[in-house]
Coordinates of C-alpha atoms in Angstrom, one line a residue:
X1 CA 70.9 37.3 67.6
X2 CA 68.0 35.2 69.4
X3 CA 68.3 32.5 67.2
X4 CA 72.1 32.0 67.5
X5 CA 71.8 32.0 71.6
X6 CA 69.1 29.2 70.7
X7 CA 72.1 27.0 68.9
X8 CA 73.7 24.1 71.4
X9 CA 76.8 24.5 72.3
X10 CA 77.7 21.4 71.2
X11 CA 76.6 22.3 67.6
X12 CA 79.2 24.9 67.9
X13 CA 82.6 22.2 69.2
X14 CA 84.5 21.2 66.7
X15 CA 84.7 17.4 66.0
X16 CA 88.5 17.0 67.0
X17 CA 89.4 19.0 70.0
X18 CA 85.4 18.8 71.3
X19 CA 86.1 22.6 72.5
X20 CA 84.2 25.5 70.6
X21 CA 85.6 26.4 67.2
X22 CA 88.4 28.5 66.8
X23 CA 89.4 30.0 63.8
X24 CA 87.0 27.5 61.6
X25 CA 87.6 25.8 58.4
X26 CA 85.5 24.3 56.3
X27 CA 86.4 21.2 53.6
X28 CA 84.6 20.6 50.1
X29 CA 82.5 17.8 51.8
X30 CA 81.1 20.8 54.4
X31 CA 82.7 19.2 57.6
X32 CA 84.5 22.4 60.0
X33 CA 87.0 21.6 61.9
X34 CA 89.5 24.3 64.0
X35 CA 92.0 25.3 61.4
X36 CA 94.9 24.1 64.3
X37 CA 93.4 20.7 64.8
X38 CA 92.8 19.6 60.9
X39 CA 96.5 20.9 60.7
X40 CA 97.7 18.2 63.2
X41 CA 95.6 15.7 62.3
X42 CA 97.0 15.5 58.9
X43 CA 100.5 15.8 60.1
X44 CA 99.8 13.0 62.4
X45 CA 98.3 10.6 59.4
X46 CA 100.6 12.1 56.7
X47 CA 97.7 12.5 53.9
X48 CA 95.1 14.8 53.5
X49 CA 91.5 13.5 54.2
X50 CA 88.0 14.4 56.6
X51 CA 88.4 13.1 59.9
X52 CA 84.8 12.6 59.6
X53 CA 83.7 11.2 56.2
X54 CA 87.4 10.1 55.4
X55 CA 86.9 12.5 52.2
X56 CA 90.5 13.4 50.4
X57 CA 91.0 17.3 50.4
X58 CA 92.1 18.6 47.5
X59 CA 93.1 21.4 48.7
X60 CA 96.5 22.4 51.4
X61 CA 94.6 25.7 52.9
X62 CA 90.9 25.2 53.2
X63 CA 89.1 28.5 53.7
X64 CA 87.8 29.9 56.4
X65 CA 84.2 29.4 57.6
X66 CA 83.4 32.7 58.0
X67 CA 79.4 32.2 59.5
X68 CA 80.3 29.8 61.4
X69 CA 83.0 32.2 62.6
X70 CA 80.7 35.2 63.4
X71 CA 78.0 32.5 64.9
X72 CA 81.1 31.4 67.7
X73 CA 82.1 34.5 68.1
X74 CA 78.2 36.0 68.5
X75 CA 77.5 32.6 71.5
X76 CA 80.8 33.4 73.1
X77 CA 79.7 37.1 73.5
X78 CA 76.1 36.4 74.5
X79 CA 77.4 33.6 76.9
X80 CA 80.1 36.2 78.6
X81 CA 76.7 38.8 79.0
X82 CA 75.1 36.3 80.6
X83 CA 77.5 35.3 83.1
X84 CA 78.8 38.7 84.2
X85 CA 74.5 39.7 84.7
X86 CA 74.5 36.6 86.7
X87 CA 77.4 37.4 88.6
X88 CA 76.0 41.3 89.1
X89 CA 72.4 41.1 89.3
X90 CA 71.1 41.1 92.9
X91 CA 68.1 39.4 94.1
X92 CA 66.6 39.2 97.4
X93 CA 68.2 37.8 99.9
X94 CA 64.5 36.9 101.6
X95 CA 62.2 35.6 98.4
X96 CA 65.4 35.4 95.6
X97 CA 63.5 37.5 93.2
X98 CA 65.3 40.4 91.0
X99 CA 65.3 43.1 93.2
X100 CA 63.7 45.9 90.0
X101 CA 62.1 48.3 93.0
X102 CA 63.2 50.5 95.0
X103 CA 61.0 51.4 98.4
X104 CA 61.1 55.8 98.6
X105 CA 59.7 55.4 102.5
X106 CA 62.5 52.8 103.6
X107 CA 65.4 53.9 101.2
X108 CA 65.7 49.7 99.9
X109 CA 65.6 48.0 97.1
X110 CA 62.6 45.0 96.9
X111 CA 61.4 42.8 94.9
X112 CA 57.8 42.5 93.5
X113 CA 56.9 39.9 96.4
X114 CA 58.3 42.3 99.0
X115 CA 56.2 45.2 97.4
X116 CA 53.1 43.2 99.1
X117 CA 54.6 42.3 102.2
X118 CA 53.0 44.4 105.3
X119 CA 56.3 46.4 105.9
X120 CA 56.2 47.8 102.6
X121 CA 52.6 47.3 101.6
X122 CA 51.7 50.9 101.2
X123 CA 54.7 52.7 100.9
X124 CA 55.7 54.5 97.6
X125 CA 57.6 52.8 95.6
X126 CA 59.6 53.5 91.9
X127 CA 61.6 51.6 89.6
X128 CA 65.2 51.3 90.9
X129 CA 66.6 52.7 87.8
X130 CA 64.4 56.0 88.3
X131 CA 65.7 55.9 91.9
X132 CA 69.3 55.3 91.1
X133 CA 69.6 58.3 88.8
X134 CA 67.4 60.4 91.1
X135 CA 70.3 59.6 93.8
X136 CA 73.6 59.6 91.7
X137 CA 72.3 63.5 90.5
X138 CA 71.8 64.5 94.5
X139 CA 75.5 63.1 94.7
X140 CA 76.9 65.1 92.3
X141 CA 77.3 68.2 93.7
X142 CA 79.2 66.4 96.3
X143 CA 81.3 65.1 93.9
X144 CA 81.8 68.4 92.2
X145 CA 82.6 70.3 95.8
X146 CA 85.6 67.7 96.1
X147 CA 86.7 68.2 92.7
X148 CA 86.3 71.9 93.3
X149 CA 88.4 71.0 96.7
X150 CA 91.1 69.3 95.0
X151 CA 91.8 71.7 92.0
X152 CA 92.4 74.3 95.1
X153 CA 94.8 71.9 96.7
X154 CA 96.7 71.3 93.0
X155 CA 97.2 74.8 92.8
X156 CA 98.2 75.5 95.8
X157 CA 100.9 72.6 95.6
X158 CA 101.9 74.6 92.2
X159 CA 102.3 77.4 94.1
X160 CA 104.2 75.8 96.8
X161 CA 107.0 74.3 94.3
X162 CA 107.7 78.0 93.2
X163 CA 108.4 79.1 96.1
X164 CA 110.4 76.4 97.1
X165 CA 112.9 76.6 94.0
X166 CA 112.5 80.6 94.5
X167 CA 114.0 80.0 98.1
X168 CA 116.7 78.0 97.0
X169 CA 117.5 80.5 94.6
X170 CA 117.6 83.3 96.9
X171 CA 119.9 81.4 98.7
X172 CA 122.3 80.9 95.8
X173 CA 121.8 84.5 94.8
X174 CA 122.0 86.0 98.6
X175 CA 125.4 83.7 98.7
X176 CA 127.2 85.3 96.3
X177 CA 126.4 88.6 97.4
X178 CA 127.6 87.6 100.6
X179 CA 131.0 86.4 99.0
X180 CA 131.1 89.5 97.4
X181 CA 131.1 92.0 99.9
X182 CA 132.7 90.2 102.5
X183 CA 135.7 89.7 100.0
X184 CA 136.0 93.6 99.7
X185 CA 136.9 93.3 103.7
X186 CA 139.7 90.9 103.4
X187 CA 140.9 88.0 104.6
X188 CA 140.6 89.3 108.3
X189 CA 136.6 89.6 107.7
X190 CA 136.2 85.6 106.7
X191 CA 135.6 84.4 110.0
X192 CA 132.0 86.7 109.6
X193 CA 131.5 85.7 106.6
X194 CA 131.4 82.2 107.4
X195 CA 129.3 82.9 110.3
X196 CA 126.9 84.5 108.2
X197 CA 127.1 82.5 106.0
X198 CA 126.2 79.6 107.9
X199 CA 123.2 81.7 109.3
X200 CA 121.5 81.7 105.8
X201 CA 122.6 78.1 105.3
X202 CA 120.4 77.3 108.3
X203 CA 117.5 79.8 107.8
X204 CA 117.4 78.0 104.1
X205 CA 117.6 74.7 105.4
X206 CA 114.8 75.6 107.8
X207 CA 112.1 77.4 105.5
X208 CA 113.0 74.6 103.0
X209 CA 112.0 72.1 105.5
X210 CA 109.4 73.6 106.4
X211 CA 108.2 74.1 102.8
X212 CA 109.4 70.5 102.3
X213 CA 106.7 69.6 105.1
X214 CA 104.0 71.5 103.5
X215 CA 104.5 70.1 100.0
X216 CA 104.0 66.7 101.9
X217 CA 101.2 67.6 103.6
X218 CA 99.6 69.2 100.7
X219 CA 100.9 65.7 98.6
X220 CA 98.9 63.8 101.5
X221 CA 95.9 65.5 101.3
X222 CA 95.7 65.6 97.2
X223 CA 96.0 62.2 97.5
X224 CA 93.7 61.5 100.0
X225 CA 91.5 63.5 98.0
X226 CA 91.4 62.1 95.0
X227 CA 91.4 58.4 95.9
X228 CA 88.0 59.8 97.2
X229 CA 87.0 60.7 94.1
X230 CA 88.1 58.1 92.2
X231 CA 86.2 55.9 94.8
X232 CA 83.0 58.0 94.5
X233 CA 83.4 57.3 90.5
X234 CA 83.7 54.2 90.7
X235 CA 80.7 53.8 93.6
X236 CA 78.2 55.8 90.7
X237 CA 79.3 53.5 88.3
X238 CA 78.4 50.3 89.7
X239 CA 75.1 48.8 88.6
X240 CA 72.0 50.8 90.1
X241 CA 70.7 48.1 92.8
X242 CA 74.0 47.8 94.3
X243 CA 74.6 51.5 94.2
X244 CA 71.5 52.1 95.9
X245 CA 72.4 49.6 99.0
X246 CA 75.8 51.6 99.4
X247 CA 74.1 54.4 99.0
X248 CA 74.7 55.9 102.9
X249 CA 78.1 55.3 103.0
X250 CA 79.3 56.5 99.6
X251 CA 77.2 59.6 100.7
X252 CA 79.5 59.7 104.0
X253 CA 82.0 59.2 101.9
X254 CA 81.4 61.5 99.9
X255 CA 81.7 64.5 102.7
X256 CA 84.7 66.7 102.9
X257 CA 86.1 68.5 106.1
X258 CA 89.6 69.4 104.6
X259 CA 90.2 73.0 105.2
X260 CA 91.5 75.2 102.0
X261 CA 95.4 75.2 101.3
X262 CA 97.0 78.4 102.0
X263 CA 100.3 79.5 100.8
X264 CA 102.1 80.0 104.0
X265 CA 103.0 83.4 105.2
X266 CA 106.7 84.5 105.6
X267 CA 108.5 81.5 103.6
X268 CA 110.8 83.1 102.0
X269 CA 114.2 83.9 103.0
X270 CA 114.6 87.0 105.0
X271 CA 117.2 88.5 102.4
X272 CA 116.9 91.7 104.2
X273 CA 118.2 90.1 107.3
X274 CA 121.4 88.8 105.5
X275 CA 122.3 91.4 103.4
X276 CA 120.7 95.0 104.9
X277 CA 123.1 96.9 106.4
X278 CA 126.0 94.5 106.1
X279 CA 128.6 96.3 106.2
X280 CA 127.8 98.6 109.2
X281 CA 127.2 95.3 111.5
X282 CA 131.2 95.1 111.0
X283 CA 131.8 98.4 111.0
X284 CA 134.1 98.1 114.4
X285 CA 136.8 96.1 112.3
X286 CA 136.4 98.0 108.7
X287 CA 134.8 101.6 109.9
X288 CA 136.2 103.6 106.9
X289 CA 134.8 100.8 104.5
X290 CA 131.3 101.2 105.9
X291 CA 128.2 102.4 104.5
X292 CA 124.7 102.4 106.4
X293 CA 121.5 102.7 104.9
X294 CA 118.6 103.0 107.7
X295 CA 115.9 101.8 105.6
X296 CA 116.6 98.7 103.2
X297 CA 114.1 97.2 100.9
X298 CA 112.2 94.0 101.4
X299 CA 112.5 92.3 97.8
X300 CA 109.8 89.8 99.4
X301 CA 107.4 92.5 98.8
X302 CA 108.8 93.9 95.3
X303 CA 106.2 93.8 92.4
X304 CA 107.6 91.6 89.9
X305 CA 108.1 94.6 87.8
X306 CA 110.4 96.0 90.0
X307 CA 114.1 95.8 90.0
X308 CA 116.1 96.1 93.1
X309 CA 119.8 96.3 93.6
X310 CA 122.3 94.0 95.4
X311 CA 122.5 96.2 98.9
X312 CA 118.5 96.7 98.7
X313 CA 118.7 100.2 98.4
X314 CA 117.6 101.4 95.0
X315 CA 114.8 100.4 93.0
X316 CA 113.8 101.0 89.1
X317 CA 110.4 99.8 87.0
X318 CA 111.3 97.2 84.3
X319 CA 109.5 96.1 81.4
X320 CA 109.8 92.1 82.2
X321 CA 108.7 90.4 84.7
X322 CA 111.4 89.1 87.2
X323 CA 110.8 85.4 88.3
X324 CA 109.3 85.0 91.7
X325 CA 106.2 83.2 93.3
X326 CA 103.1 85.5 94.1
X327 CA 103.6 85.0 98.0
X328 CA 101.3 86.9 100.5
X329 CA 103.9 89.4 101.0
X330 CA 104.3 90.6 97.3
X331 CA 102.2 93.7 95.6
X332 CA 101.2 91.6 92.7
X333 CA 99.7 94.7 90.3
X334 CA 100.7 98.0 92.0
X335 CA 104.1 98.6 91.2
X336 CA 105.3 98.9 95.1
X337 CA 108.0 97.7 97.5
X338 CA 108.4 97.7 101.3
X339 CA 110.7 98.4 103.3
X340 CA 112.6 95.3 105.3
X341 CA 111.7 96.2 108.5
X342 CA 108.1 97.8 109.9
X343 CA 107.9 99.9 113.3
X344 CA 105.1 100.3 116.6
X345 CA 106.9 102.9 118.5
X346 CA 109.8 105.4 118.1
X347 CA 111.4 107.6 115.8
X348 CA 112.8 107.2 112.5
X349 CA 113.5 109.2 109.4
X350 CA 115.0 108.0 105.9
X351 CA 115.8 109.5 102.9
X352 CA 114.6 108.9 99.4
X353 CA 116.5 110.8 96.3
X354 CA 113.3 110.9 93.7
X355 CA 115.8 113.3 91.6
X356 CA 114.3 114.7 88.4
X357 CA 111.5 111.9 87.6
X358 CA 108.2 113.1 86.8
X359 CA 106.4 110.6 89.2
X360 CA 106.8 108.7 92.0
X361 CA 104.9 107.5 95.3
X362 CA 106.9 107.9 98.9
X363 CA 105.6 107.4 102.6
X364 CA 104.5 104.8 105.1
X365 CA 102.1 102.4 105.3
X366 CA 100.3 99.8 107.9
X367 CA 101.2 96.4 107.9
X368 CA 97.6 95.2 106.9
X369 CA 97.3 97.2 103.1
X370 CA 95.6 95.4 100.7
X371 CA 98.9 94.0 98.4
X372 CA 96.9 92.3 95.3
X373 CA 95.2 93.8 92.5
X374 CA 94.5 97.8 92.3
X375 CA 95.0 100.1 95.5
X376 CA 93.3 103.0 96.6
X377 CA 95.9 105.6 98.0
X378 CA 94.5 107.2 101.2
X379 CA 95.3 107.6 104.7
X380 CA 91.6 105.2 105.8
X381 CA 93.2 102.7 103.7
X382 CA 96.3 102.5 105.7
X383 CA 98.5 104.8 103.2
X384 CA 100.3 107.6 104.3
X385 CA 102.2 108.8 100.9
X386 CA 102.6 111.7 99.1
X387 CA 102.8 111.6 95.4
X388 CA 104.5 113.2 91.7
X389 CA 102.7 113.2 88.6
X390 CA 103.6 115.1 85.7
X391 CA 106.2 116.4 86.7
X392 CA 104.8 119.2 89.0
X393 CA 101.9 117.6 90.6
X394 CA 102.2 116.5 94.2
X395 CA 99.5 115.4 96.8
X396 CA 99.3 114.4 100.0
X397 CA 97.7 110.8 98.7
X398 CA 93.5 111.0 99.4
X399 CA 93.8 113.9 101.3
X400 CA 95.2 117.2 99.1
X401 CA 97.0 118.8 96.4
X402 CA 100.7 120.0 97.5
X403 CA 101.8 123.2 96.5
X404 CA 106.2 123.0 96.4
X405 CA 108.1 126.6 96.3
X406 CA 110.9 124.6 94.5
X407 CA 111.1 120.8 93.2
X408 CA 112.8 118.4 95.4
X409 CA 115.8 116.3 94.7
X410 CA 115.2 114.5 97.9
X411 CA 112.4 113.6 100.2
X412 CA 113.1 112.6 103.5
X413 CA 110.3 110.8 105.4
X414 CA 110.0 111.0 109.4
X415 CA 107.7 109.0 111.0
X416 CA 107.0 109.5 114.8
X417 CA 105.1 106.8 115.6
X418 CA 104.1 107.4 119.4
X419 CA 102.9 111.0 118.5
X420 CA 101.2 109.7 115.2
X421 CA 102.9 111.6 112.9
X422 CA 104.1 110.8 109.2
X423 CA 106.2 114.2 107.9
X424 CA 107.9 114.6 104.7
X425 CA 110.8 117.4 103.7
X426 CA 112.8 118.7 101.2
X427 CA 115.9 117.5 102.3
X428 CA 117.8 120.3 100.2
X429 CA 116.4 122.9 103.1
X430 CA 114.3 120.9 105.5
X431 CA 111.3 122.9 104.1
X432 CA 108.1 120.9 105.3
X433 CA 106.2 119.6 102.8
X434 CA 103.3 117.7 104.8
X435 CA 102.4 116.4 108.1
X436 CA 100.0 112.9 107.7
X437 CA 98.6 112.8 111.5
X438 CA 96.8 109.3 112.5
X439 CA 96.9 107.2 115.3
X440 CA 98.4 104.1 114.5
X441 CA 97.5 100.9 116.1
X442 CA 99.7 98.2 114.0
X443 CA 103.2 97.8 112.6
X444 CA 104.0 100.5 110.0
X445 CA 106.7 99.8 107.1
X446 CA 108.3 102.1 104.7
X447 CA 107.0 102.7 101.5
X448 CA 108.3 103.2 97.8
X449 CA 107.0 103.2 94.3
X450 CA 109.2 104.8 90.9
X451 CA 106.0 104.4 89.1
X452 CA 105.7 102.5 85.7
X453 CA 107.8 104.1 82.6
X454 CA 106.3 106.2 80.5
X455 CA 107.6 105.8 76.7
X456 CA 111.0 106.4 78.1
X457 CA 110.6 109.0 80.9
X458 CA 110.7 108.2 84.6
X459 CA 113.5 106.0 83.9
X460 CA 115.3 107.0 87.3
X461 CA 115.4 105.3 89.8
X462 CA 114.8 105.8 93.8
X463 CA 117.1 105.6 96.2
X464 CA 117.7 105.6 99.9
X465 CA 120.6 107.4 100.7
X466 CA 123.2 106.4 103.1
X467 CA 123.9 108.4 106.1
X468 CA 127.3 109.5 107.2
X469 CA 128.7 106.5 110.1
X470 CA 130.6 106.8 113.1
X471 CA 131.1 105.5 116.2
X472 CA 127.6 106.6 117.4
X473 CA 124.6 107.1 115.0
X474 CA 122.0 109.4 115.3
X475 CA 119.3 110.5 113.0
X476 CA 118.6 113.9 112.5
X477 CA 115.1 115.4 113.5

């Protein structure tokens, strides 16, 4: 390789175009010439002869010079090498030496003459490759933070995109429900269902602007992120004396103040709101058509295990998943569901037909329950439930075992929330069954659970049972 950088270029042109070879030939009396320019030259003269010597060629297709070939091809790379080092390698800018040190005390790059000047004359000093990869290793856990950063944000933005095609369809499938019942009413009724109707238009609109927003904020800040890092790549990748003078401000750079994404709270469309008690909120034009429920489900909150019906009254365990984003609101293990609506003050009482199923989980809990992963049942934990297993087994839930005279069709749940009290009956006699007593300091909502399936048992489902309408309603104590 030495020995071919030694050639002169000129040994390397070829006779007729006086630029370097390309694609060499060579002819019987050793004369090379660029296969394109012998070409020309003998369509130019009309015979076949060296431009040099003036030799005939016997033959139409010389061969190809291969050595000489690799020899051009070898000067051409060795003369590229050359001129990008020329162009990268920096030298002092004071004595306009190769800058191959790097000062530890002063953080700069020097050359050997700066070495013995008095401002660096006894200060440590390394080889600038030794400092270089000392410096791009203390960067890298930078580097790995924002990648750490931006994988968060990806997710999130993942996350984001469910819900956004989950809210538009729980819009589509809130819509039809809408249609449904309201077409039950008659035409008289349209006027409310259009009203309606428009109210979940706009609530969609709204949550799907706002999600809309955070997708594009999210977008912003992904982006913003990983120009960073593609910056910082590129900024470690650069040759070691020129890394080391930008070091600073890549390490600026290199910082991250973006808080975590968070998937935001309450995104979802409030189906509850549209469709829970429906019929009742029109009950002055259609009174013997109406049916009021005083506790609906929140479907927000439904483990994806869970199946609830249209009017959000009944819910049954499944064995496939239904397809909806693991908001902040949702149990995401447990299989548990809400009620719509949570209470600070007041009475209220609802009532749950558990039937015969061998196991199931009613009550009221606080606002603030733990909603991912397993659950601890107990009154410190915010859970104020009593529960069926086996058939005949109830407790009070982290408090006591229950012993029942007879086995309940119903429950019915009374929560006085001023007085601190959480009761549950036998709505078949009002027999009392337990009395949760705790002072309650945040919202409360109503809580439900038909327990997994068990190889075909506990198939039932629960259900909150309508209460008998007129033109005033009160709820028994």
């Amino acid at each position: 390789m030495e020995a071919k950088a030694l050639i002169p270029e000129d040994d390397l042109c070829c006779s007729v175009c006086c630029d370097i070879f390309k694609e060499p030939i060579v002819l019987k009396c050793s004369h090379s010439f660029c296969r394109v320019c012998l070409q020309q030259c003998w369509e130019k003269k009309s015979s076949r002869e060296c431009p040099i010597c003036r030799r005939k060629a016997s033959m139409d297709d010389p061969p190809l010079n291969l050595a000489l070939k690799n020899i051009v091809e070898s000067y051409l790379k060795q003369k590229t090498e050359r001129e990008t080092t020329d162009k990268t390698e920096a030298r002092c800018s004071l004595h306009g030496e190769k800058l191959v040190l790097f000062c530890e005390h002063d953080k700069e790059p020097l050359c050997f003459i700066c070495q013995t000047s008095r401002k660096h004359r006894n200060h440590p000093v390394c080889p600038v490759e030794e400092a270089a990869l000392e410096l791009k290793e203390e960067l890298k856990p930078a580097l790995n933070l924002v990648k750490e950063k931006l994988k968060k944000f990806t997710e999130v933005e993942q996350g984001c995109k469910k819900t956004a095609k989950h809210i538009r369809s729980q819009a589509q499938h809130t819509e039809r429900q809408i249609k449904a019942e309201f077409e039950k009413l008659h035409q008289f009724l349209r006027e409310e269902e259009e009203a309606r109707l428009a109210a979940l238009k706009e609530e969609e609109e709204q949550k799907s602007r706002i999600m809309e927003e955070k997708l594009e904020h999210i977008s912003g800040d992904i982006s913003t992120l990983t120009d960073k890092i593609t910056a910082l790549e590129t900024a470690m990748e650069t040759e070691d004396t020129s890394f080391l003078k930008s070091y600073n401000n890549i390490k600026e750079r290199a910082q991250c103040t973006l808080q975590d994404p968070e998937l935001l709270s309450g995104a979802l469309i409030d189906v509850a709101k549209h469709l829970g008690n429906l019929t009742f909120r029109v009950w002055e034009k259609m009174l013997g058509m109406v049916q009021y429920t005083p506790v609906m489900m929140d479907p927000n909150t439904a483990c994806a295990y869970l199946s609830l019906s249209d009017d959000l009254t009944t819910v049954r365990h499944t064995d496939t998943a239904q397809k909806c984003p693991d908001n902040p609101e949702r149990f995401n293990r447990c299989v548990n569901v809400l009620g719509s609506e949570g209470f600070t003050s007041g009475k209220h009482s609802w009532e749950v037909k558990v039937g015969n199923k061998p196991k199931w989980d009613v009550g009221v809990v606080k606002e603030s329950i733990n909603r991912k992963g397993d659950i601890t049942y107990s009154p410190g934990r915010g859970f104020w439930v009593i529960r069926l297993r086996d058939g005949d087994k109830y407790r009070a839930a982290g408090v006591t075992d229950l012993t029942l005279k007879r086995k309940p069709q119903s429950i019915r749940v009374q929560l006085d929330y001023d007085r601190g009290e959480v009761s549950f009956f036998n709505s078949s006699d009002m027999s009392l069954i337990y009395t949760f007593k705790h002072t309650f300091t945040e919202r409360v909502f109503p809580f439900f659970s038909p327990c997994v399936r068990d190889g075909g048992r506990n198939d039932e489902p629960l259900k909150i049972c309508p209460v008998k309408v007129s033109v005033t309603v009160t709820s028994s104590q």
